[in-house]
Structures are given as C-alpha cells and as structure tokens.
GROMACS .gro file of C-alpha atoms in nm:
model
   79
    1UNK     CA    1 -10.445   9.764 -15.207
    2UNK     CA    2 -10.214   9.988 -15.397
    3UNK     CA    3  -9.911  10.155 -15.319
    4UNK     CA    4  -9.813  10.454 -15.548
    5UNK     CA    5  -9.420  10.458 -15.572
    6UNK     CA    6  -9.276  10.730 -15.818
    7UNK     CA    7  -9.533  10.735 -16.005
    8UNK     CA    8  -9.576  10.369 -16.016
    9UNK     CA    9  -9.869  10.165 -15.849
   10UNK     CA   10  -9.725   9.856 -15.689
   11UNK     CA   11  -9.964   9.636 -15.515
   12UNK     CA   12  -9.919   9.655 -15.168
   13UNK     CA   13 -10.116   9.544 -14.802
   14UNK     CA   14 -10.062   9.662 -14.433
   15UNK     CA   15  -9.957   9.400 -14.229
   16UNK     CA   16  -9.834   9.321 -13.844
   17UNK     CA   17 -10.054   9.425 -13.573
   18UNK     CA   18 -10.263   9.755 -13.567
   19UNK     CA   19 -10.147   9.794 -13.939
   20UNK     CA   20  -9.784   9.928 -13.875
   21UNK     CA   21  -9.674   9.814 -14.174
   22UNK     CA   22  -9.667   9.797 -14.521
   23UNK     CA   23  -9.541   9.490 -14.749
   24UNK     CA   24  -9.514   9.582 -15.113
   25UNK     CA   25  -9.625   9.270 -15.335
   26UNK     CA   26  -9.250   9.332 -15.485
   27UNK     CA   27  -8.979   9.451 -15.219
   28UNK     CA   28  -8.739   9.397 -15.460
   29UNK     CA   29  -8.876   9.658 -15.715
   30UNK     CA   30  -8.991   9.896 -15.368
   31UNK     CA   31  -8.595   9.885 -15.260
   32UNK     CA   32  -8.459   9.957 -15.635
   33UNK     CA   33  -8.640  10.288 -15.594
   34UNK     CA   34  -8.556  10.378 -15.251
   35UNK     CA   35  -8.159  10.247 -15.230
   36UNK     CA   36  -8.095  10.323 -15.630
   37UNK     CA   37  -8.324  10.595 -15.737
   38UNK     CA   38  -8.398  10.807 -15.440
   39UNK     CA   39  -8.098  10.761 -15.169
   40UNK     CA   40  -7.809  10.713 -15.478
   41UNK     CA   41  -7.681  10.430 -15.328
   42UNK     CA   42  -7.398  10.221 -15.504
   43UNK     CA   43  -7.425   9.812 -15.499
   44UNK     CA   44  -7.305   9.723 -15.173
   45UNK     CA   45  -7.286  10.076 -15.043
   46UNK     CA   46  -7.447  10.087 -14.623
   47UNK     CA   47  -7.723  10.365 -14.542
   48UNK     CA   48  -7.592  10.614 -14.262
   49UNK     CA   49  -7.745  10.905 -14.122
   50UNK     CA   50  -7.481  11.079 -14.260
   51UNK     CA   51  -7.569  11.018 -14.617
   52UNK     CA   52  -7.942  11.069 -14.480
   53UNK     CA   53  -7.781  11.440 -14.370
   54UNK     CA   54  -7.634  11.499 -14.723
   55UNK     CA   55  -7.979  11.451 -14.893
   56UNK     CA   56  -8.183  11.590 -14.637
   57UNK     CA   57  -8.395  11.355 -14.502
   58UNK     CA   58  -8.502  11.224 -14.200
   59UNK     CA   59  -8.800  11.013 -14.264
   60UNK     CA   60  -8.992  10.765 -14.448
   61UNK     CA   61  -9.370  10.859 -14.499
   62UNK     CA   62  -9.692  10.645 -14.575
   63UNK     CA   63  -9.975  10.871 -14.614
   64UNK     CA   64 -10.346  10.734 -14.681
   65UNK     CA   65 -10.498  10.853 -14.995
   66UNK     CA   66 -10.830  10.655 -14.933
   67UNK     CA   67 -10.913  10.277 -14.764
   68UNK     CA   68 -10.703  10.133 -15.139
   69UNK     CA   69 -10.453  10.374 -15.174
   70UNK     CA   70 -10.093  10.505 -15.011
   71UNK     CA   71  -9.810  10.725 -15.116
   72UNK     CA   72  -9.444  10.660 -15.030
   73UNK     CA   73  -9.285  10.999 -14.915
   74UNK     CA   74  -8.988  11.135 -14.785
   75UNK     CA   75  -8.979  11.440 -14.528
   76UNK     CA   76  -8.713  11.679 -14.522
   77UNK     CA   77  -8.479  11.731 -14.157
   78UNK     CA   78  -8.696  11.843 -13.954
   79UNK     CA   79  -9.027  11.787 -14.065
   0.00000   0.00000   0.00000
C-alpha cells in the first residue's frame, strides 16, 4: 500500500483492529514532514494546541484514494 505524503509516496499499511491505523514503512521520514515541514517545529520543541491554534489546525486526515492508496491531510479549525 502507498501513502502519498507531500507529494511523496511512502509505503505504508493499516494496522490495529478494524484498520484504525496507519504505519508508514518509515515513521521517521512520515514525522520529518509533519513536526519539521508542516507544524515548524524546532528540535526538541513539544506540540500544544496552542501552536495547533496559531496554524490553524485541528486535525489529522487519512482519506482513501482507492483499496492501494491514501493521502495525509490536515483540516482547518473547524472542519
């Protein structure tokens, strides 16, 4: 299965039970983008809802392309 991350496809599979998760083949490549390239965040620097508040979202999104494919995507407050 692939994951599409910025553009990227990582390989990817759902996992746990009833599929309510996804494990991408490299978590340390899927948390670059999300901590470094998406959220900003410095080495060392903690998540808060506050910073979540400053960039507008609220949410992480997996949405099914097809029975292979997902997209990564982040909703806006709200949403």
């Amino acid at each position: 299965m692939a994951c599409q991350v910025k553009g990227i496809i990582s390989k990817s599979k759902v996992c746990q039970d009833n599929s309510k998760a996804l494990m991408s083949f490299s978590n340390r490549e899927l948390g670059q983008w999300i901590l470094r390239d998406v959220l900003n965040l410095k080495e060392n620097e903690l998540l808060t809802y506050n910073k979540l508040q400053i960039l507008g979202i609220d949410s992480v999104r997996i949405d099914k392309i097809d029975e292979q494919e997902f997209e990564i995507n982040f909703s806006k407050i709200g949403t």
